[in-house]
């Protein structure tokens, strides 16, 4: 799902709206971590677009937080200032009102100053309190984090959010790495609610023989898979 939401690509927009529909089924899931196994799988693009997609809903307050302190991709994606952000709120240097930026109907808190030890910040009671307060204030809170194979940050955050979604790049992510990533999340008690298949290339199907966004439900893992999937055509037996 490469590209920006709501910029004229019908199939892309429908993919995000389909994901939005399934993520919105459980009203108790309000704080959602978006992460990936490896770098360059497109998780920051996905979380930014998904947050924009949710923000267009009527009477729905949405907050996007960048907790990838090293890459700080959210501020670059939107082209906004990153002088102050979530790190400054947690350390008590700035208030929420001073750090929240408006992108249309979407509220964004960038990463802010780079902490000397991100793990300590993310594990702090101040960080957990901040997320809990945001959960009460907003209808949905989306959080971007570093890839799990590189840093432990996502495994920390996932322990105090309602749900976690993995972004996997099609044909780029190794199946074994994806499984190891899922195992890591399960070991820390993560509630993995779905996997988004990103960078998936296919021929342009018509609306009548394909659907976008929701791939399938895996009964063994209990996960929803999000991507694009072509419906299988029934074979007809020819009479001789």
Tab-separated table of C-alpha atoms in Angstrom:
chain	number	residue	atom	x	y	z
A	1	UNK	CA	0.000	0.000	0.000
A	2	UNK	CA	2.462	2.560	-1.232
A	3	UNK	CA	1.318	6.169	-1.467
A	4	UNK	CA	-0.634	8.742	0.502
A	5	UNK	CA	-4.194	8.301	1.687
A	6	UNK	CA	-6.902	10.536	0.191
A	7	UNK	CA	-4.825	11.733	-2.752
A	8	UNK	CA	-6.858	10.264	-5.602
A	9	UNK	CA	-5.871	6.577	-5.521
A	10	UNK	CA	-9.203	4.786	-5.138
A	11	UNK	CA	-7.791	1.315	-4.451
A	12	UNK	CA	-5.336	2.645	-1.870
A	13	UNK	CA	-8.047	4.641	-0.113
A	14	UNK	CA	-10.366	1.632	-0.007
A	15	UNK	CA	-7.568	-0.503	1.459
A	16	UNK	CA	-7.145	1.871	4.384
A	17	UNK	CA	-10.894	2.198	4.870
A	18	UNK	CA	-11.223	-1.575	4.930
A	19	UNK	CA	-8.512	-1.796	7.578
A	20	UNK	CA	-10.246	0.983	9.511
A	21	UNK	CA	-13.465	-1.007	9.497
A	22	UNK	CA	-11.881	-4.098	11.019
A	23	UNK	CA	-9.755	-2.219	13.535
A	24	UNK	CA	-12.862	-0.353	14.671
A	25	UNK	CA	-14.895	-3.470	15.454
A	26	UNK	CA	-13.664	-3.708	19.039
A	27	UNK	CA	-14.494	-0.371	20.673
A	28	UNK	CA	-12.212	-1.175	23.625
A	29	UNK	CA	-9.148	-1.034	21.382
A	30	UNK	CA	-8.242	2.658	21.350
A	31	UNK	CA	-4.447	2.749	21.675
A	32	UNK	CA	-2.781	0.994	18.749
A	33	UNK	CA	0.935	0.408	18.167
A	34	UNK	CA	2.105	0.070	14.557
A	35	UNK	CA	5.453	-1.663	14.166
A	36	UNK	CA	7.360	-3.969	11.828
A	37	UNK	CA	10.002	-6.667	11.896
A	38	UNK	CA	12.639	-4.908	9.804
A	39	UNK	CA	13.480	-1.436	8.520
A	40	UNK	CA	11.972	-0.046	5.299
A	41	UNK	CA	8.765	-2.058	5.456
A	42	UNK	CA	6.728	1.134	5.310
A	43	UNK	CA	5.269	1.187	8.832
A	44	UNK	CA	5.585	4.977	9.224
A	45	UNK	CA	3.775	5.609	5.951
A	46	UNK	CA	1.088	3.128	6.988
A	47	UNK	CA	0.545	4.576	10.468
A	48	UNK	CA	0.396	8.159	9.132
A	49	UNK	CA	-2.124	7.240	6.450
A	50	UNK	CA	-4.160	5.072	8.796
A	51	UNK	CA	-4.359	7.872	11.359
A	52	UNK	CA	-5.517	10.273	8.623
A	53	UNK	CA	-8.122	7.733	7.548
A	54	UNK	CA	-9.543	7.419	11.080
A	55	UNK	CA	-9.460	11.199	11.592
A	56	UNK	CA	-11.910	11.771	8.744
A	57	UNK	CA	-14.654	9.972	10.687
A	58	UNK	CA	-17.291	12.276	12.116
A	59	UNK	CA	-16.911	13.182	15.805
A	60	UNK	CA	-13.739	11.089	16.089
A	61	UNK	CA	-10.655	12.518	17.787
A	62	UNK	CA	-7.438	10.878	16.643
A	63	UNK	CA	-3.887	11.318	17.943
A	64	UNK	CA	-0.708	10.089	16.235
A	65	UNK	CA	2.445	9.805	18.361
A	66	UNK	CA	5.961	9.237	17.015
A	67	UNK	CA	7.911	7.000	19.403
A	68	UNK	CA	10.607	6.141	16.877
A	69	UNK	CA	13.118	8.532	18.463
A	70	UNK	CA	15.993	7.680	16.155
A	71	UNK	CA	14.297	7.812	12.752
A	72	UNK	CA	11.610	10.412	13.663
A	73	UNK	CA	9.729	9.659	10.449
A	74	UNK	CA	6.340	11.169	11.325
A	75	UNK	CA	7.625	14.752	11.336
A	76	UNK	CA	9.376	14.185	7.999
A	77	UNK	CA	6.321	12.562	6.470
A	78	UNK	CA	4.099	15.542	7.284
A	79	UNK	CA	6.859	18.130	6.914
A	80	UNK	CA	6.343	19.563	10.407
A	81	UNK	CA	8.665	20.833	13.136
A	82	UNK	CA	10.083	18.315	15.585
A	83	UNK	CA	11.635	20.641	18.172
A	84	UNK	CA	9.295	19.443	20.921
A	85	UNK	CA	7.343	16.203	21.208
A	86	UNK	CA	6.409	13.213	23.327
A	87	UNK	CA	9.849	13.018	24.969
A	88	UNK	CA	9.452	16.592	26.237
A	89	UNK	CA	5.968	15.832	27.583
A	90	UNK	CA	7.169	12.741	29.447
A	91	UNK	CA	10.156	14.597	30.928
A	92	UNK	CA	7.877	17.447	31.996
A	93	UNK	CA	9.603	20.074	29.865
A	94	UNK	CA	6.507	20.859	27.790
A	95	UNK	CA	2.753	20.393	28.050
A	96	UNK	CA	0.551	18.448	25.649
A	97	UNK	CA	-0.956	21.688	24.347
A	98	UNK	CA	2.524	22.985	23.465
A	99	UNK	CA	3.430	19.850	21.522
A	100	UNK	CA	0.261	18.838	19.655
A	101	UNK	CA	0.204	19.856	15.984
A	102	UNK	CA	-2.862	19.830	13.737
A	103	UNK	CA	-2.766	18.182	10.306
A	104	UNK	CA	-6.300	18.737	9.094
A	105	UNK	CA	-8.511	16.844	11.543
A	106	UNK	CA	-5.550	14.790	12.807
A	107	UNK	CA	-3.620	15.602	15.997
A	108	UNK	CA	0.095	14.779	15.888
A	109	UNK	CA	2.769	14.626	18.597
A	110	UNK	CA	6.232	14.162	17.121
A	111	UNK	CA	9.111	12.441	18.919
A	112	UNK	CA	10.786	15.655	20.108
A	113	UNK	CA	14.219	15.606	21.697
A	114	UNK	CA	16.182	12.368	21.431
A	115	UNK	CA	16.406	10.738	24.893
A	116	UNK	CA	19.759	9.339	25.993
A	117	UNK	CA	18.013	6.054	26.779
A	118	UNK	CA	14.710	5.502	24.970
A	119	UNK	CA	14.013	2.265	26.867
A	120	UNK	CA	14.032	4.080	30.210
A	121	UNK	CA	11.688	6.747	28.853
A	122	UNK	CA	9.270	4.200	27.386
A	123	UNK	CA	9.320	2.115	30.567
A	124	UNK	CA	8.719	5.114	32.816
A	125	UNK	CA	5.501	5.594	34.737
A	126	UNK	CA	5.256	9.079	33.211
A	127	UNK	CA	5.077	7.559	29.722
A	128	UNK	CA	2.437	5.034	30.761
A	129	UNK	CA	0.429	7.780	32.455
A	130	UNK	CA	0.654	9.922	29.315
A	131	UNK	CA	-0.699	7.126	27.104
A	132	UNK	CA	-3.471	6.427	29.608
A	133	UNK	CA	-4.455	10.100	29.646
A	134	UNK	CA	-4.411	10.264	25.838
A	135	UNK	CA	-6.646	7.196	25.749
A	136	UNK	CA	-9.236	9.045	27.818
A	137	UNK	CA	-8.962	12.219	25.740
A	138	UNK	CA	-9.004	10.717	22.231
A	139	UNK	CA	-11.083	8.092	20.448
A	140	UNK	CA	-7.980	6.542	18.884
A	141	UNK	CA	-4.270	6.868	19.601
A	142	UNK	CA	-1.811	5.520	17.015
A	143	UNK	CA	1.856	5.040	17.929
A	144	UNK	CA	4.808	4.585	15.574
A	145	UNK	CA	7.812	2.668	16.927
A	146	UNK	CA	11.146	1.274	15.678
A	147	UNK	CA	11.304	-2.188	14.049
A	148	UNK	CA	11.327	-5.034	16.548
A	149	UNK	CA	14.402	-6.757	15.112
A	150	UNK	CA	16.495	-3.610	15.650
A	151	UNK	CA	15.391	-2.315	19.051
A	152	UNK	CA	13.378	-3.388	22.055
A	153	UNK	CA	11.227	-0.234	22.087
A	154	UNK	CA	8.150	-1.776	20.452
A	155	UNK	CA	8.193	-4.714	22.897
A	156	UNK	CA	8.004	-2.189	25.738
A	157	UNK	CA	5.197	-0.078	24.283
A	158	UNK	CA	3.106	-3.079	23.290
A	159	UNK	CA	2.723	-4.034	26.957
A	160	UNK	CA	0.578	-0.988	27.788
A	161	UNK	CA	-1.414	-0.372	24.596
A	162	UNK	CA	-4.693	-2.049	23.665
A	163	UNK	CA	-3.482	-3.636	20.446
A	164	UNK	CA	-0.511	-4.014	18.106
A	165	UNK	CA	-0.475	-4.212	14.313
A	166	UNK	CA	2.500	-5.541	12.359
A	167	UNK	CA	3.444	-4.173	8.944
A	168	UNK	CA	5.143	-6.705	6.659
A	169	UNK	CA	6.609	-5.778	3.279
A	170	UNK	CA	5.533	-8.217	0.586
A	171	UNK	CA	8.387	-10.357	-0.797
A	172	UNK	CA	10.894	-8.410	1.316
A	173	UNK	CA	10.276	-9.891	4.751
A	174	UNK	CA	11.573	-13.385	5.420
A	175	UNK	CA	8.920	-15.741	6.809
A	176	UNK	CA	11.246	-16.861	9.611
A	177	UNK	CA	11.934	-13.268	10.640
A	178	UNK	CA	8.194	-12.556	10.657
A	179	UNK	CA	7.598	-15.561	12.915
A	180	UNK	CA	10.421	-14.570	15.283
A	181	UNK	CA	8.910	-11.083	15.493
A	182	UNK	CA	5.494	-12.482	16.372
A	183	UNK	CA	7.067	-14.794	18.964
A	184	UNK	CA	8.803	-11.819	20.607
A	185	UNK	CA	5.521	-9.951	20.873
A	186	UNK	CA	3.718	-12.973	22.275
A	187	UNK	CA	6.394	-13.454	24.939
A	188	UNK	CA	5.722	-9.985	26.358
A	189	UNK	CA	1.964	-10.495	26.341
A	190	UNK	CA	1.226	-8.348	23.301
A	191	UNK	CA	-2.290	-8.270	21.887
A	192	UNK	CA	-1.451	-8.588	18.195
A	193	UNK	CA	-4.655	-7.716	16.374
A	194	UNK	CA	-3.519	-7.806	12.769
A	195	UNK	CA	-0.877	-7.838	10.075
A	196	UNK	CA	-0.820	-5.371	7.175
A	197	UNK	CA	0.756	-6.585	3.958
A	198	UNK	CA	2.518	-3.567	2.498
A	199	UNK	CA	4.193	-2.909	-0.859
A	200	UNK	CA	2.005	-5.541	-2.495
A	201	UNK	CA	1.956	-5.251	-6.295
A	202	UNK	CA	-0.795	-6.790	-8.394
A	203	UNK	CA	-2.616	-6.255	-11.637
A	204	UNK	CA	-5.590	-3.930	-11.424
A	205	UNK	CA	-8.615	-6.035	-10.608
A	206	UNK	CA	-12.156	-4.795	-11.075
A	207	UNK	CA	-14.372	-4.107	-8.094
A	208	UNK	CA	-16.422	-7.197	-8.848
A	209	UNK	CA	-13.693	-9.788	-8.612
A	210	UNK	CA	-11.550	-8.397	-5.829
A	211	UNK	CA	-11.650	-6.577	-2.551
A	212	UNK	CA	-9.070	-4.440	-0.821
A	213	UNK	CA	-7.757	-4.110	2.701
A	214	UNK	CA	-8.929	-7.304	4.383
A	215	UNK	CA	-7.113	-10.449	3.474
A	216	UNK	CA	-8.303	-13.292	5.697
A	217	UNK	CA	-8.663	-14.534	9.252
A	218	UNK	CA	-6.165	-17.106	10.418
A	219	UNK	CA	-7.869	-19.374	12.954
A	220	UNK	CA	-4.570	-20.788	14.215
A	221	UNK	CA	-2.971	-17.448	15.035
A	222	UNK	CA	-6.190	-15.544	15.628
A	223	UNK	CA	-4.977	-12.693	13.433
A	224	UNK	CA	-6.626	-10.582	10.806
A	225	UNK	CA	-4.458	-10.083	7.757
A	226	UNK	CA	-4.786	-6.886	5.802
A	227	UNK	CA	-3.732	-6.542	2.179
A	228	UNK	CA	-5.197	-7.230	-1.226
A	229	UNK	CA	-6.551	-10.596	-2.174
A	230	UNK	CA	-8.102	-11.807	-5.376
A	231	UNK	CA	-11.166	-13.984	-5.083
A	232	UNK	CA	-10.736	-17.433	-6.548
A	233	UNK	CA	-12.832	-18.278	-9.557
A	234	UNK	CA	-14.808	-21.489	-9.416
A	235	UNK	CA	-13.758	-24.067	-11.948
A	236	UNK	CA	-16.453	-25.308	-14.242
A	237	UNK	CA	-16.424	-28.871	-15.496
A	238	UNK	CA	-16.872	-28.999	-19.233
A	239	UNK	CA	-19.298	-31.594	-20.495
A	240	UNK	CA	-18.057	-33.750	-23.275
